[in-house]
Short mmCIF file of C-alpha atoms in Angstrom, two decimals:
data_model
loop_
_atom_site.label_atom_id
_atom_site.label_comp_id
_atom_site.label_asym_id
_atom_site.label_seq_id
_atom_site.Cartn_x
_atom_site.Cartn_y
_atom_site.Cartn_z
CA MET A 10 20.14 89.56 87.59
CA PRO A 11 18.24 87.81 84.77
CA LEU A 12 18.84 84.10 84.26
CA ALA A 13 20.34 84.76 80.82
CA GLU A 14 23.06 86.85 82.44
CA LEU A 15 23.62 84.14 85.03
CA GLY A 16 24.41 81.69 82.24
CA ARG A 17 26.90 84.06 80.63
CA ALA A 18 28.52 84.80 83.98
CA VAL A 19 29.04 81.13 84.70
CA VAL A 20 31.14 80.82 81.57
CA ARG A 21 33.56 83.36 83.10
CA VAL A 22 33.77 81.52 86.38
CA ALA A 23 34.41 77.95 85.78
CA ILE A 24 33.50 74.84 88.94
CA ALA A 25 34.42 75.35 90.11
CA ALA A 26 33.76 75.49 91.29
CA ALA A 27 34.89 75.32 90.95
CA VAL A 28 35.20 71.52 89.21
CA SER A 29 33.56 76.51 89.73
CA LEU A 30 31.91 79.36 88.15
CA THR A 31 31.35 83.08 88.01
CA LEU A 32 28.05 84.02 89.16
CA VAL A 33 25.60 86.58 89.64
CA SER A 34 24.47 88.26 92.82
CA CYS A 35 21.13 87.11 94.15
CA SER A 36 18.53 89.85 94.26
CA ALA A 37 17.06 90.91 97.57
CA SER A 38 13.97 88.90 96.77
CA GLN A 39 16.21 85.82 96.33
CA GLY A 40 17.77 86.31 99.73
CA ALA A 41 21.38 87.01 98.69
CA PRO A 42 23.40 89.90 100.08
CA SER A 43 24.31 92.90 98.00
CA PRO A 44 28.02 93.58 97.42
CA SER A 45 29.82 95.22 100.30
CA ALA A 46 31.38 98.64 99.82
CA SER A 47 34.49 97.63 101.73
CA SER A 48 37.41 95.68 100.26
CA GLU A 49 37.31 91.88 100.37
CA GLN A 50 38.52 90.52 103.71
CA PRO A 51 38.96 86.93 104.94
CA SER A 52 35.87 85.39 106.43
CA THR A 53 35.75 84.62 110.13
CA ASP A 54 32.12 83.52 110.24
CA GLN A 55 31.72 80.36 112.32
CA PRO A 56 28.15 79.01 112.14
CA VAL A 57 26.83 76.72 114.82
CA SER A 58 28.33 73.28 114.34
CA ASP A 59 26.24 70.24 113.48
CA SER A 60 28.83 68.08 115.24
CA PRO A 61 30.55 68.27 118.62
CA SER A 62 34.18 69.31 118.90
CA VAL A 63 36.63 66.44 118.82
CA HIS A 64 39.97 68.24 118.45
CA ALA A 65 42.06 70.83 120.26
CA PRO A 66 41.91 74.42 118.99
CA ILE A 67 44.13 75.24 116.01
CA ARG A 68 44.78 78.16 113.63
CA TYR A 69 43.00 77.26 110.40
CA VAL A 70 43.19 78.82 106.91
CA ALA A 71 40.90 77.67 104.07
CA LEU A 72 41.84 78.24 100.42
CA GLY A 73 39.83 77.31 97.35
CA ASP A 74 37.38 77.97 94.55
CA SER A 75 33.58 77.90 94.40
CA PHE A 76 33.35 74.25 95.48
CA THR A 77 34.91 75.46 98.72
CA ALA A 78 33.22 78.87 98.91
CA GLY A 79 29.67 77.54 98.47
CA PRO A 80 27.87 80.07 96.24
CA TYR A 81 24.11 80.36 96.85
CA LEU A 82 24.33 78.48 100.16
CA THR A 83 22.74 80.33 103.07
CA PRO A 84 23.70 81.81 105.46
CA TYR A 85 26.14 84.04 103.62
CA ALA A 86 29.47 85.10 105.11
CA LYS A 87 29.12 88.74 106.15
CA ASP A 88 32.35 89.69 104.35
CA GLY A 89 32.23 87.14 101.55
CA ASP A 90 29.65 88.59 99.16
CA THR A 91 32.09 89.52 96.40
CA CYS A 92 33.35 85.93 96.34
CA LEU A 93 29.91 84.36 96.86
CA ARG A 94 31.28 82.75 100.02
CA SER A 95 28.87 81.01 102.36
CA ALA A 96 29.09 80.83 106.14
CA ALA A 97 27.84 77.25 105.81
CA ASN A 98 30.60 75.93 103.56
CA TYR A 99 32.81 73.05 104.62
CA PRO A 100 35.63 75.25 106.01
CA ALA A 101 33.13 76.96 108.32
CA LEU A 102 31.74 73.58 109.41
CA VAL A 103 35.23 72.19 110.07
CA ALA A 104 36.22 75.32 112.00
CA ALA A 105 33.14 75.06 114.20
CA ARG A 106 33.48 71.33 114.79
CA LEU A 107 37.15 71.62 115.76
CA GLN A 108 36.59 74.79 117.80
CA VAL A 109 39.66 76.33 116.20
CA ALA A 110 41.52 79.16 117.86
CA SER A 111 41.32 81.22 114.65
CA PHE A 112 39.68 80.75 111.26
CA VAL A 113 40.38 82.58 107.99
CA ASP A 114 38.46 81.59 104.87
CA VAL A 115 39.64 83.22 101.63
CA SER A 116 37.98 80.78 99.23
CA CYS A 117 36.40 82.52 96.26
CA ALA A 118 34.14 81.46 93.42
CA ALA A 119 35.99 81.50 90.09
CA ALA A 120 39.40 81.14 91.74
CA SER A 121 42.12 79.20 89.93
CA THR A 122 45.60 78.21 91.06
CA LEU A 123 46.89 81.50 89.64
CA ASP A 124 44.85 83.32 92.30
CA LEU A 125 46.73 81.61 95.10
CA ALA A 126 49.70 83.92 94.62
CA HIS A 127 48.35 86.73 92.43
CA GLY A 128 44.79 87.45 93.52
CA GLN A 129 41.79 87.68 91.21
CA ARG A 130 39.07 89.97 90.00
CA ALA A 131 36.18 89.69 92.44
CA LEU A 132 32.93 88.36 91.03
CA LEU A 133 30.83 91.24 92.28
CA GLY A 134 31.70 94.88 92.64
CA GLY A 135 34.70 94.76 90.29
CA ARG A 136 37.27 94.72 93.09
CA LEU A 137 40.50 92.75 93.11
CA ALA A 138 40.57 90.04 95.77
CA PRO A 139 43.93 89.63 97.55
CA PRO A 140 46.13 86.59 96.89
CA GLN A 141 44.81 83.67 98.90
CA LEU A 142 48.29 82.67 100.08
CA ALA A 143 48.57 85.99 101.91
CA ALA A 144 46.34 84.44 104.61
CA VAL A 145 48.91 81.70 105.37
CA SER A 146 51.62 82.44 107.93
CA LYS A 147 54.16 80.65 110.11
CA ASP A 148 51.53 80.48 112.87
CA THR A 149 49.05 78.55 110.70
CA ASP A 150 48.42 75.02 111.98
CA LEU A 151 45.92 73.71 109.41
CA VAL A 152 45.34 74.52 105.75
CA THR A 153 42.68 73.04 103.48
CA ILE A 154 42.84 73.74 99.77
CA GLY A 155 40.27 72.79 97.14
CA ILE A 156 41.22 74.26 93.77
CA GLY A 157 42.16 73.43 90.18
CA GLY A 158 38.84 72.94 88.42
CA ASN A 159 38.92 76.47 87.02
CA ASP A 160 42.43 76.24 85.58
CA GLU A 161 42.42 76.85 81.83
CA GLY A 162 38.64 77.16 81.97
CA LEU A 163 38.42 73.42 82.57
CA PHE A 164 35.07 73.27 84.34
CA GLY A 165 33.48 76.49 83.17
CA SER A 166 34.03 75.69 79.51
CA ILE A 167 31.91 72.57 79.95
CA VAL A 168 29.08 73.69 82.20
CA GLY A 169 28.94 77.20 80.77
CA ALA A 170 27.64 75.81 77.49
CA CYS A 171 24.93 73.99 79.41
CA LEU A 172 23.70 77.02 81.31
CA GLY A 173 23.66 79.15 78.20
CA ALA A 174 21.45 76.59 76.45
CA GLY A 175 18.46 77.12 78.78
CA GLN A 176 15.69 74.57 78.62
CA ALA A 177 17.19 72.99 75.49
CA GLY A 178 19.84 71.37 77.68
CA CYS A 179 23.55 71.01 77.12
CA PRO A 180 24.82 70.72 73.55
CA ARG A 181 27.07 67.82 72.61
CA GLN A 182 30.64 68.90 73.40
CA PHE A 183 32.86 65.90 72.76
CA ASP A 184 32.06 64.83 69.20
CA ASP A 185 35.58 65.87 68.25
CA PRO A 186 38.13 63.66 70.08
CA SER A 187 40.57 66.58 70.18
CA VAL A 188 38.23 68.47 72.53
CA LEU A 189 38.39 65.71 75.13
CA ALA A 190 42.15 65.40 74.67
CA ALA A 191 42.58 69.11 75.38
CA ARG A 192 40.41 68.97 78.50
CA LEU A 193 42.30 65.95 79.82
CA ALA A 194 45.61 67.72 79.20
CA SER A 195 44.35 70.71 81.19
CA ALA A 196 43.29 68.41 84.03
CA ARG A 197 46.74 66.78 84.09
CA ARG A 198 48.51 70.15 84.28
CA VAL A 199 46.64 70.86 87.52
CA GLU A 200 49.08 68.53 89.27
CA GLN A 201 52.00 70.86 88.66
CA SER A 202 50.14 74.10 89.39
CA VAL A 203 48.65 72.81 92.64
CA GLY A 204 52.03 71.32 93.57
CA LEU A 205 53.65 74.74 93.28
CA GLY A 206 50.94 76.18 95.49
CA LEU A 207 51.53 73.49 98.10
CA GLN A 208 55.24 74.22 98.12
CA GLU A 209 54.55 77.87 98.83
CA ILE A 210 52.10 76.97 101.60
CA ARG A 211 54.79 74.79 103.17
CA ARG A 212 57.33 77.60 102.91
CA ARG A 213 54.99 80.02 104.64
CA ALA A 214 53.67 77.56 107.24
CA PRO A 215 56.36 74.92 107.77
CA ASP A 216 54.56 73.20 110.66
CA ALA A 217 51.03 73.23 109.23
CA ARG A 218 48.96 70.17 108.40
CA ILE A 219 47.90 70.59 104.74
CA LEU A 220 44.86 68.86 103.26
CA VAL A 221 44.12 68.88 99.54
CA VAL A 222 40.37 68.46 99.10
CA GLY A 223 39.27 66.74 95.89
CA TYR A 224 36.06 67.32 93.97
CA PRO A 225 32.88 65.30 94.55
CA VAL A 226 31.56 63.24 91.66
CA LEU A 227 29.03 65.04 89.49
CA LEU A 228 27.77 62.03 87.55
CA PRO A 229 26.93 58.45 88.48
CA ALA A 230 29.26 55.62 87.49
CA SER A 231 26.56 54.39 85.12
CA GLY A 232 23.30 55.72 83.79
CA THR A 233 22.12 59.26 83.09
CA CYS A 234 19.48 61.69 84.32
CA ALA A 235 17.67 64.75 83.02
CA LYS A 236 18.68 66.86 86.02
CA ALA A 237 22.34 66.86 84.98
CA GLY A 238 21.45 68.23 81.57
CA PHE A 239 24.39 66.65 79.74
CA PRO A 240 23.82 64.62 76.56
CA ALA A 241 24.10 60.91 77.32
CA ALA A 242 26.94 60.60 74.79
CA ASP A 243 29.06 63.06 76.82
CA TYR A 244 28.86 61.19 80.13
CA PRO A 245 31.95 58.99 79.51
CA ALA A 246 34.07 62.03 78.64
CA MET A 247 32.83 63.93 81.68
CA ARG A 248 33.66 61.01 83.96
CA ARG A 249 37.19 60.82 82.54
CA ILE A 250 37.77 64.54 83.08
CA GLU A 251 36.53 64.34 86.69
CA ALA A 252 38.72 61.33 87.43
CA THR A 253 41.78 62.89 85.80
CA LEU A 254 41.37 66.13 87.75
CA ASN A 255 41.10 64.31 91.07
CA SER A 256 44.07 62.09 90.19
CA SER A 257 46.13 65.23 89.58
CA LEU A 258 45.16 66.59 92.98
CA ARG A 259 46.02 63.31 94.67
CA ARG A 260 49.45 63.17 93.04
CA ALA A 261 50.16 66.78 93.92
CA ALA A 262 49.29 66.09 97.55
CA GLU A 263 51.39 62.93 97.73
CA ALA A 264 54.42 64.65 96.19
CA ASN A 265 54.27 67.62 98.58
CA ASP A 266 53.74 66.20 102.06
CA ALA A 267 50.01 66.88 102.09
CA THR A 268 46.98 64.70 102.83
CA TYR A 269 44.52 64.06 100.01
CA VAL A 270 40.84 64.10 100.97
CA ASP A 271 39.06 61.82 98.50
CA LEU A 272 35.63 63.39 98.00
CA ALA A 273 35.06 61.37 94.84
CA THR A 274 34.91 58.19 96.90
CA ALA A 275 33.00 59.83 99.75
CA SER A 276 30.37 61.18 97.35
CA ARG A 277 29.62 57.97 95.47
CA GLY A 278 25.85 57.55 95.44
CA HIS A 279 25.46 61.30 96.05
CA ASP A 280 25.93 62.57 92.48
CA ILE A 281 23.59 64.90 90.61
CA CYS A 282 21.36 61.98 89.63
CA ALA A 283 20.92 60.70 93.21
CA GLY A 284 17.67 62.51 93.91
CA ARG A 285 17.24 63.38 97.59
CA ASP A 286 20.65 61.85 98.31
CA ALA A 287 22.45 64.22 95.92
CA TRP A 288 25.30 66.30 97.31
CA VAL A 289 25.61 68.34 94.11
CA ASN A 290 23.02 70.45 92.31
CA GLY A 291 22.06 69.92 88.68
CA ALA A 292 21.88 72.38 85.81
CA HIS A 293 19.51 74.89 87.48
CA SER A 294 20.64 77.21 90.27
CA VAL A 295 18.49 77.35 93.40
CA PRO A 296 19.16 80.55 95.43
CA GLY A 297 19.65 79.69 99.08
CA LYS A 298 20.45 76.06 98.29
CA ALA A 299 23.12 75.76 95.57
CA LEU A 300 24.51 77.24 92.41
CA ALA A 301 24.14 75.04 89.32
CA PHE A 302 26.61 72.12 89.36
CA HIS A 303 27.78 73.02 92.88
CA PRO A 304 27.37 71.44 96.33
CA PHE A 305 24.22 71.59 98.42
CA HIS A 306 24.42 71.93 102.20
CA SER A 307 24.52 68.13 102.29
CA GLY A 308 27.60 68.16 100.07
CA MET A 309 29.34 70.61 102.37
CA ARG A 310 28.52 68.44 105.37
CA GLY A 311 29.86 65.42 103.51
CA ALA A 312 33.09 67.25 102.74
CA ALA A 313 33.43 68.35 106.37
CA ASP A 314 32.93 64.73 107.49
CA ALA A 315 35.68 63.56 105.11
CA ILE A 316 38.09 66.25 106.29
CA GLU A 317 37.38 65.50 109.94
CA ALA A 318 38.01 61.81 109.28
CA ALA A 319 41.30 62.61 107.56
CA LEU A 320 42.41 64.62 110.58
#
């Protein structure tokens, strides 16, 4: 698909991403799979671990948006093409490291908290993905959930404008204080929506260990860089939105007997501007490596490390 269409698609998705985004299918020359003709099914791909097993086998279900699914990361999950789900995302790494007895990954790019219970329109092929909570049962031992950045278009509304701008870079988005106020309000409401999702997970899997996985930092604590694409004047607003979103996820976890995995802290020094140390891609998608504003393989490994440490 042409790059212009990729930019428009991202606006529909949102970072989550997502913070996750709608995307486009990679062409055969880019190395991405074409959409499957069958209906979307949970992923059971378990790539070779980059870490030895340290835990007893468990029944693991992964829920989330594009920051969990890993769009553009190779290898691709054989049944995850409509959700741009990678077989090298952090759920797959955790499953392999822990040598789980069973593994179901229903993370999907563009997913919001509404999709936990109601399902969503698949990114590719026009099919409706099943509700993510349908994968959770009384036999589930471990659930990870990384979601919220797509609620109310929170992430996509910001980065979508950047991708649509092409080489000109991102336009200024926070000149009007009311725009930032609205985005912060959306980020705060994530606490309630994720909390309701956690309550339903607990109802379905009363004995499961539940981990809420936060978002990695996109921008450094100070300074700017061309790779991120954002106007320097927007950096403070972006940092506030990121921090508010992660605070909402932390509070939701604490209020609902879940463990919060603090990727913001773990990813310090690994933001978009960190060069070779970056865990997150900048404003230009790289097929096989990362969608724009989404984690590289290194970011997925960092998330898996943080989850393993939390366990």
